[in-house]
Amino acid sequence: MTQPLLLRNIRPMGGEATDLLIRGGVIAEAGRGLDAPDAVVEEGGGALALPGLVEAHTHLDKTLWGMGWRPHQAGPALMDKIETERRLKKEWNIDPARQSARQVVQSLRHGTTHIRSHVDVDDAVGLAGMEGVLATRQAYAGSMDIQTIAFPQSGLLIRPGVAALLEDAMRMGADGVGGLDPCLIDRDPKGHLDVVFGLAEKFGKPVDIHLHEPGQVGAFSMELIAERTRVLGMQGKVTISHAFCLGDPDLAMVDGLLDLLAANNIAVMTTGPASRPAPPVAKLRARGITVCAGSDGIRDTWNPYGNGDMLQRAMLIGLRNNFRRDDEVEMALDACTWGGAAVMGARGYGLAPGCIADIVLVSAESLAEAVVSQPPRALVVKRGKVVVRDGEVSVRAP
Amino acid sequence: MTQPLLLRNIRPMGGEATDLLIRGGVIAEAGRGLDAPDAVVEEGGGALALPGLVEAHTHLDKTLWGMGWRPHQAGPALMDKIETERRLKKEWNIDPARQSARQVVQSLRHGTTHIRSHVDVDDAVGLAGMEGVLATRQAYAGSMDIQTIAFPQSGLLIRPGVAALLEDAMRMGADGVGGLDPCLIDRDPKGHLDVVFGLAEKFGKPVDIHLHEPGQVGAFSMELIAERTRVLGMQGKVTISHAFCLGDPDLAMVDGLLDLLAANNIAVMTTGPASRPAPPVAKLRARGITVCAGSDGIRDTWNPYGNGDMLQRAMLIGLRNNFRRDDEVEMALDACTWGGAAVMGARGYGLAPGCIADIVLVSAESLAEAVVSQPPRALVVKRGKVVVRDGEVSVRAP
């Protein structure tokens, strides 16, 4: 059992200064002037306290983090990137266990305590990605909560054997079923979604679908997803990632889609993409739609950007959505905290007594300042244990 | 005279390792294994060397940097922001001299050695902004090259007396004449541009116009600007900042505008705005149009974002333009270096012998890596003098 921990003089969510006493990895008590002779004391110095940040969409199995600079090689189309990646995974030996561990440590450095990772399952790598990420999940179980989504990155029906591999991945313990552009990649939306939702039903797991499809074709796929969500009673168990079609200028179409998402409690994941149409976060939130956030690929064969900092991600979402007021910027942060926790079904998430003690301290006056300035993480606590101090991580990556 | 400086084992623009010998503030010699007994030696350790970064569009006179967190108050329209700022400048005592000095030091920390600042000239503050920024320019003359653009932020014709104030600002030594949305703010494009170009002609100074106007109305203003540029022989002396209309989906219209800009050697400034249509940087560059970059306002009453780091700005421009290959990311960096230097008419800019020794060292394998990872500035040299070491600035702000 970890030793009790007393965090003194911290400001949960930028509010009044208080102390938090943590016992058995859980926030036991909150209040000013707490005392606990058996606890290790950490002086917060008035730091702003956030719950652990949530990376709700990334690809741990294929980051190039720590492999030196590799100039981007892929062409502009989605399929160029898929084919280039299939080739480079072999040529560069992008080892899923090693690479996922590196990203986990990098994310932890920035105060991320929960990661949902899509993991490639295809006819080239088979289940090697799943094996690697599951090994990392076990190795870093004390520092990071990791969920895996079995993800048919290369296509599901256009690649013979992938549907069966996806089922194998679910048997290995994947936490959810992934999907990808049912129209534009698999060219058979009904067939694609039947497999994805069929597996979700069979294994009783949630669905998280990459939907890059723009405009009306994305809307069509989204309607099909909503229909299956409703019929299968999977409300609250489905996430649509990227959802570029929600950024379409045809606002009547978008409004109809938002109604469908709200009615079926379907969540949306956004990266705040600067060069693509993007889901309008404030509008989604006003309809009660859960919004979570992710880095997507970090420094991989798809794109050279990303550092795993979910405060920077909140800034990018804020910039993309033209959020300027504090309450708006806080909405972007909410996607990187509570929104992600909701999508991951993280139990005991938060800063109240009874919550699991996943806590990040930063030097900032307000939540909005934390987002725009992304201060170094002074302290990161995972289940009551200090795992980062002044940006230094207590666990190592290979 | 500054002591000679020998930078050992650095990689200019990420190329082969070499040494640079600096005498009298100028790069005197480049080559491996240089020796100079009279020089101070700095070991670069293979660091990547960039020329000083160029902030080609900001508002030094009104940043809130160092004034504590101030929640954003303005409404969504441009005029809301103008009116709110006029009020808060007084209420919050946003002192132009103090605030511009703070931003200069913050920019220097990130390796910026050149700043073009628009400075508000209006019927509320008069010339106080100019006085403050000119005082800062003098106080930091050894560390930063600062240009001022006299900028009618509140409107030029709609505010009686501002045209005369603008002329006074030019007499005080402003380096250029600014303008603002000739149609949508001043409601009299001919009248607005006649004043702006009239002053430019009278004082022999360049023009730099804020053009937020979207679509066809922006195109109309841009045509009027190009016409005056041609007739007055001001090719190479005019910059259009923001130029959102160049991000319009009407590509035929945009192509026509690019022809006009190229024919009249008009430069474009972009911030890489994530929530607005943006000039397509690669297309502009392919036409030979000079592109420079700026932070715009940093932490001011207009928006809460910004940190003055032009490497982060290059990343934002890269993200906005969907730049993934190294040569594309380098284009974004070019806007933050050579592009800005061209617009500012910075003489002796670069890393070759004979250039003024404004040099930034960072730990990165490649230019693209410097952009995506924005490493701390290991060393910043201004005219041969070390002004930043490991992120610590040698000059202080008030």
PDB file of C-alpha atoms in Angstrom, chain A residues 24-140:
ATOM      1  CA  GLY A  24      -4.886   4.143  -0.418  1.00  0.00           C
ATOM      2  CA  GLY A  25      -4.682   6.002  -3.705  1.00  0.00           C
ATOM      3  CA  VAL A  26      -7.989   7.749  -3.096  1.00  0.00           C
ATOM      4  CA  ILE A  27      -8.731  11.339  -2.079  1.00  0.00           C
ATOM      5  CA  ALA A  28      -9.819  10.815   1.528  1.00  0.00           C
ATOM      6  CA  GLU A  29     -10.370  14.363   2.673  1.00  0.00           C
ATOM      7  CA  ALA A  30     -10.306  17.933   1.404  1.00  0.00           C
ATOM      8  CA  GLY A  31     -10.061  21.087   3.475  1.00  0.00           C
ATOM      9  CA  ARG A  32      -7.791  23.775   4.805  1.00  0.00           C
ATOM     10  CA  GLY A  33      -5.165  22.956   7.391  1.00  0.00           C
ATOM     11  CA  LEU A  34      -5.470  19.185   7.203  1.00  0.00           C
ATOM     12  CA  ASP A  35      -3.027  17.199   9.290  1.00  0.00           C
ATOM     13  CA  ALA A  36      -1.961  13.571   9.021  1.00  0.00           C
ATOM     14  CA  PRO A  37       1.166  12.532  10.901  1.00  0.00           C
ATOM     15  CA  ASP A  38       1.488   9.344   8.845  1.00  0.00           C
ATOM     16  CA  ALA A  39       1.412  11.151   5.494  1.00  0.00           C
ATOM     17  CA  VAL A  40       4.188  12.383   3.245  1.00  0.00           C
ATOM     18  CA  VAL A  41       3.599  16.105   2.797  1.00  0.00           C
ATOM     19  CA  GLU A  42       3.937  17.916  -0.531  1.00  0.00           C
ATOM     20  CA  GLU A  43       3.770  21.697  -0.381  1.00  0.00           C
ATOM     21  CA  GLY A  44       1.789  22.922  -3.369  1.00  0.00           C
ATOM     22  CA  GLY A  45       2.612  26.594  -2.970  1.00  0.00           C
ATOM     23  CA  GLY A  46      -0.793  27.609  -4.266  1.00  0.00           C
ATOM     24  CA  ALA A  47      -0.416  25.610  -7.478  1.00  0.00           C
ATOM     25  CA  LEU A  48      -3.434  24.984  -9.640  1.00  0.00           C
ATOM     26  CA  ALA A  49      -4.587  21.357  -9.406  1.00  0.00           C
ATOM     27  CA  LEU A  50      -6.159  19.475 -12.293  1.00  0.00           C
ATOM     28  CA  PRO A  51      -7.343  15.913 -12.440  1.00  0.00           C
ATOM     29  CA  GLY A  52      -5.045  13.687 -14.508  1.00  0.00           C
ATOM     30  CA  LEU A  53      -5.187  14.706 -18.156  1.00  0.00           C
ATOM     31  CA  VAL A  54      -6.861  12.305 -20.553  1.00  0.00           C
ATOM     32  CA  GLU A  55      -5.442  11.422 -23.955  1.00  0.00           C
ATOM     33  CA  ALA A  56      -8.578   9.935 -25.502  1.00  0.00           C
ATOM     34  CA  HIS A  57      -7.254   9.241 -28.998  1.00  0.00           C
ATOM     35  CA  THR A  58      -3.744   8.320 -29.941  1.00  0.00           C
ATOM     36  CA  HIS A  59      -1.754   5.559 -31.634  1.00  0.00           C
ATOM     37  CA  LEU A  60       0.763   4.287 -29.097  1.00  0.00           C
ATOM     38  CA  ASP A  61       1.870   1.384 -31.289  1.00  0.00           C
ATOM     39  CA  LYS A  62       3.453   3.446 -34.033  1.00  0.00           C
ATOM     40  CA  THR A  63       4.935   6.671 -32.753  1.00  0.00           C
ATOM     41  CA  LEU A  64       8.497   7.323 -33.858  1.00  0.00           C
ATOM     42  CA  TRP A  65       9.283   9.024 -30.535  1.00  0.00           C
ATOM     43  CA  GLY A  66      12.932   8.511 -29.621  1.00  0.00           C
ATOM     44  CA  MET A  67      13.866   7.078 -33.029  1.00  0.00           C
ATOM     45  CA  GLY A  68      15.607  10.196 -34.285  1.00  0.00           C
ATOM     46  CA  TRP A  69      14.266  12.587 -36.891  1.00  0.00           C
ATOM     47  CA  ARG A  70      12.593  10.789 -39.819  1.00  0.00           C
ATOM     48  CA  PRO A  71      11.450  13.098 -42.601  1.00  0.00           C
ATOM     49  CA  HIS A  72       7.842  12.595 -43.634  1.00  0.00           C
ATOM     50  CA  GLN A  73       7.534  10.473 -46.771  1.00  0.00           C
ATOM     51  CA  ALA A  74       3.845   9.887 -47.465  1.00  0.00           C
ATOM     52  CA  GLY A  75       1.791  11.434 -50.238  1.00  0.00           C
ATOM     53  CA  PRO A  76      -1.265  13.584 -49.580  1.00  0.00           C
ATOM     54  CA  ALA A  77      -4.091  11.003 -49.759  1.00  0.00           C
ATOM     55  CA  LEU A  78      -5.258   8.900 -46.831  1.00  0.00           C
ATOM     56  CA  MET A  79      -4.360   5.727 -48.705  1.00  0.00           C
ATOM     57  CA  ASP A  80      -0.827   7.077 -49.403  1.00  0.00           C
ATOM     58  CA  LYS A  81      -0.328   7.374 -45.673  1.00  0.00           C
ATOM     59  CA  ILE A  82      -1.694   3.899 -45.022  1.00  0.00           C
ATOM     60  CA  GLU A  83       0.551   2.280 -47.636  1.00  0.00           C
ATOM     61  CA  THR A  84       3.636   4.260 -46.608  1.00  0.00           C
ATOM     62  CA  GLU A  85       3.121   3.287 -43.003  1.00  0.00           C
ATOM     63  CA  ARG A  86       2.740  -0.401 -43.842  1.00  0.00           C
ATOM     64  CA  ARG A  87       6.100  -0.254 -45.614  1.00  0.00           C
ATOM     65  CA  LEU A  88       7.962   1.785 -43.008  1.00  0.00           C
ATOM     66  CA  LYS A  89       6.788  -0.280 -40.050  1.00  0.00           C
ATOM     67  CA  LYS A  90       8.964  -3.069 -41.410  1.00  0.00           C
ATOM     68  CA  GLU A  91      11.808  -1.021 -42.864  1.00  0.00           C
ATOM     69  CA  TRP A  92      12.268   1.045 -39.715  1.00  0.00           C
ATOM     70  CA  ASN A  93      11.399  -1.650 -37.199  1.00  0.00           C
ATOM     71  CA  ILE A  94       8.774   0.421 -35.389  1.00  0.00           C
ATOM     72  CA  ASP A  95       8.457  -1.907 -32.411  1.00  0.00           C
ATOM     73  CA  PRO A  96       5.037  -1.480 -30.773  1.00  0.00           C
ATOM     74  CA  ALA A  97       6.129  -2.417 -27.241  1.00  0.00           C
ATOM     75  CA  ARG A  98       9.164  -0.147 -27.228  1.00  0.00           C
ATOM     76  CA  GLN A  99       7.441   2.744 -28.971  1.00  0.00           C
ATOM     77  CA  SER A 100       4.280   2.654 -26.903  1.00  0.00           C
ATOM     78  CA  ALA A 101       6.389   2.680 -23.732  1.00  0.00           C
ATOM     79  CA  ARG A 102       8.238   5.753 -24.949  1.00  0.00           C
ATOM     80  CA  GLN A 103       5.029   7.628 -25.649  1.00  0.00           C
ATOM     81  CA  VAL A 104       3.520   6.594 -22.317  1.00  0.00           C
ATOM     82  CA  VAL A 105       6.476   8.117 -20.460  1.00  0.00           C
ATOM     83  CA  GLN A 106       6.317  11.256 -22.602  1.00  0.00           C
ATOM     84  CA  SER A 107       2.586  11.621 -21.909  1.00  0.00           C
ATOM     85  CA  LEU A 108       3.082  11.029 -18.216  1.00  0.00           C
ATOM     86  CA  ARG A 109       5.659  13.833 -18.165  1.00  0.00           C
ATOM     87  CA  HIS A 110       2.871  16.149 -19.264  1.00  0.00           C
ATOM     88  CA  GLY A 111       0.409  14.949 -16.645  1.00  0.00           C
ATOM     89  CA  THR A 112      -1.603  12.487 -18.706  1.00  0.00           C
ATOM     90  CA  THR A 113      -2.871   9.670 -16.522  1.00  0.00           C
ATOM     91  CA  HIS A 114      -5.306   8.001 -18.934  1.00  0.00           C
ATOM     92  CA  ILE A 115      -4.739   6.997 -22.555  1.00  0.00           C
ATOM     93  CA  ARG A 116      -7.107   5.464 -25.070  1.00  0.00           C
ATOM     94  CA  SER A 117      -5.004   4.063 -27.870  1.00  0.00           C
ATOM     95  CA  HIS A 118      -6.204   2.770 -31.175  1.00  0.00           C
ATOM     96  CA  VAL A 119      -3.942  -0.140 -32.125  1.00  0.00           C
ATOM     97  CA  ASP A 120      -3.429  -1.240 -35.716  1.00  0.00           C
ATOM     98  CA  VAL A 121      -4.777  -4.663 -36.555  1.00  0.00           C
ATOM     99  CA  ASP A 122      -4.172  -5.603 -40.167  1.00  0.00           C
ATOM    100  CA  ASP A 123      -2.923  -8.236 -42.561  1.00  0.00           C
ATOM    101  CA  ALA A 124       0.624  -6.869 -42.426  1.00  0.00           C
ATOM    102  CA  VAL A 125       1.311  -6.679 -38.683  1.00  0.00           C
ATOM    103  CA  GLY A 126      -1.436  -9.011 -37.492  1.00  0.00           C
ATOM    104  CA  LEU A 127      -1.727  -8.705 -33.721  1.00  0.00           C
ATOM    105  CA  ALA A 128       1.817  -7.514 -33.052  1.00  0.00           C
ATOM    106  CA  GLY A 129       0.570  -4.018 -32.241  1.00  0.00           C
ATOM    107  CA  MET A 130      -1.892  -5.344 -29.695  1.00  0.00           C
ATOM    108  CA  GLU A 131       0.759  -7.524 -28.098  1.00  0.00           C
ATOM    109  CA  GLY A 132       3.151  -4.605 -27.816  1.00  0.00           C
ATOM    110  CA  VAL A 133       0.672  -2.165 -26.336  1.00  0.00           C
ATOM    111  CA  LEU A 134      -0.719  -4.752 -23.924  1.00  0.00           C
ATOM    112  CA  ALA A 135       2.840  -5.428 -22.732  1.00  0.00           C
ATOM    113  CA  THR A 136       3.304  -1.703 -22.163  1.00  0.00           C
ATOM    114  CA  ARG A 137      -0.008  -1.496 -20.353  1.00  0.00           C
ATOM    115  CA  GLN A 138       1.170  -4.159 -17.967  1.00  0.00           C
ATOM    116  CA  ALA A 139       4.644  -2.700 -17.542  1.00  0.00           C
ATOM    117  CA  TYR A 140       3.312   0.780 -16.720  1.00  0.00           C
TER     118      TYR A 140
END
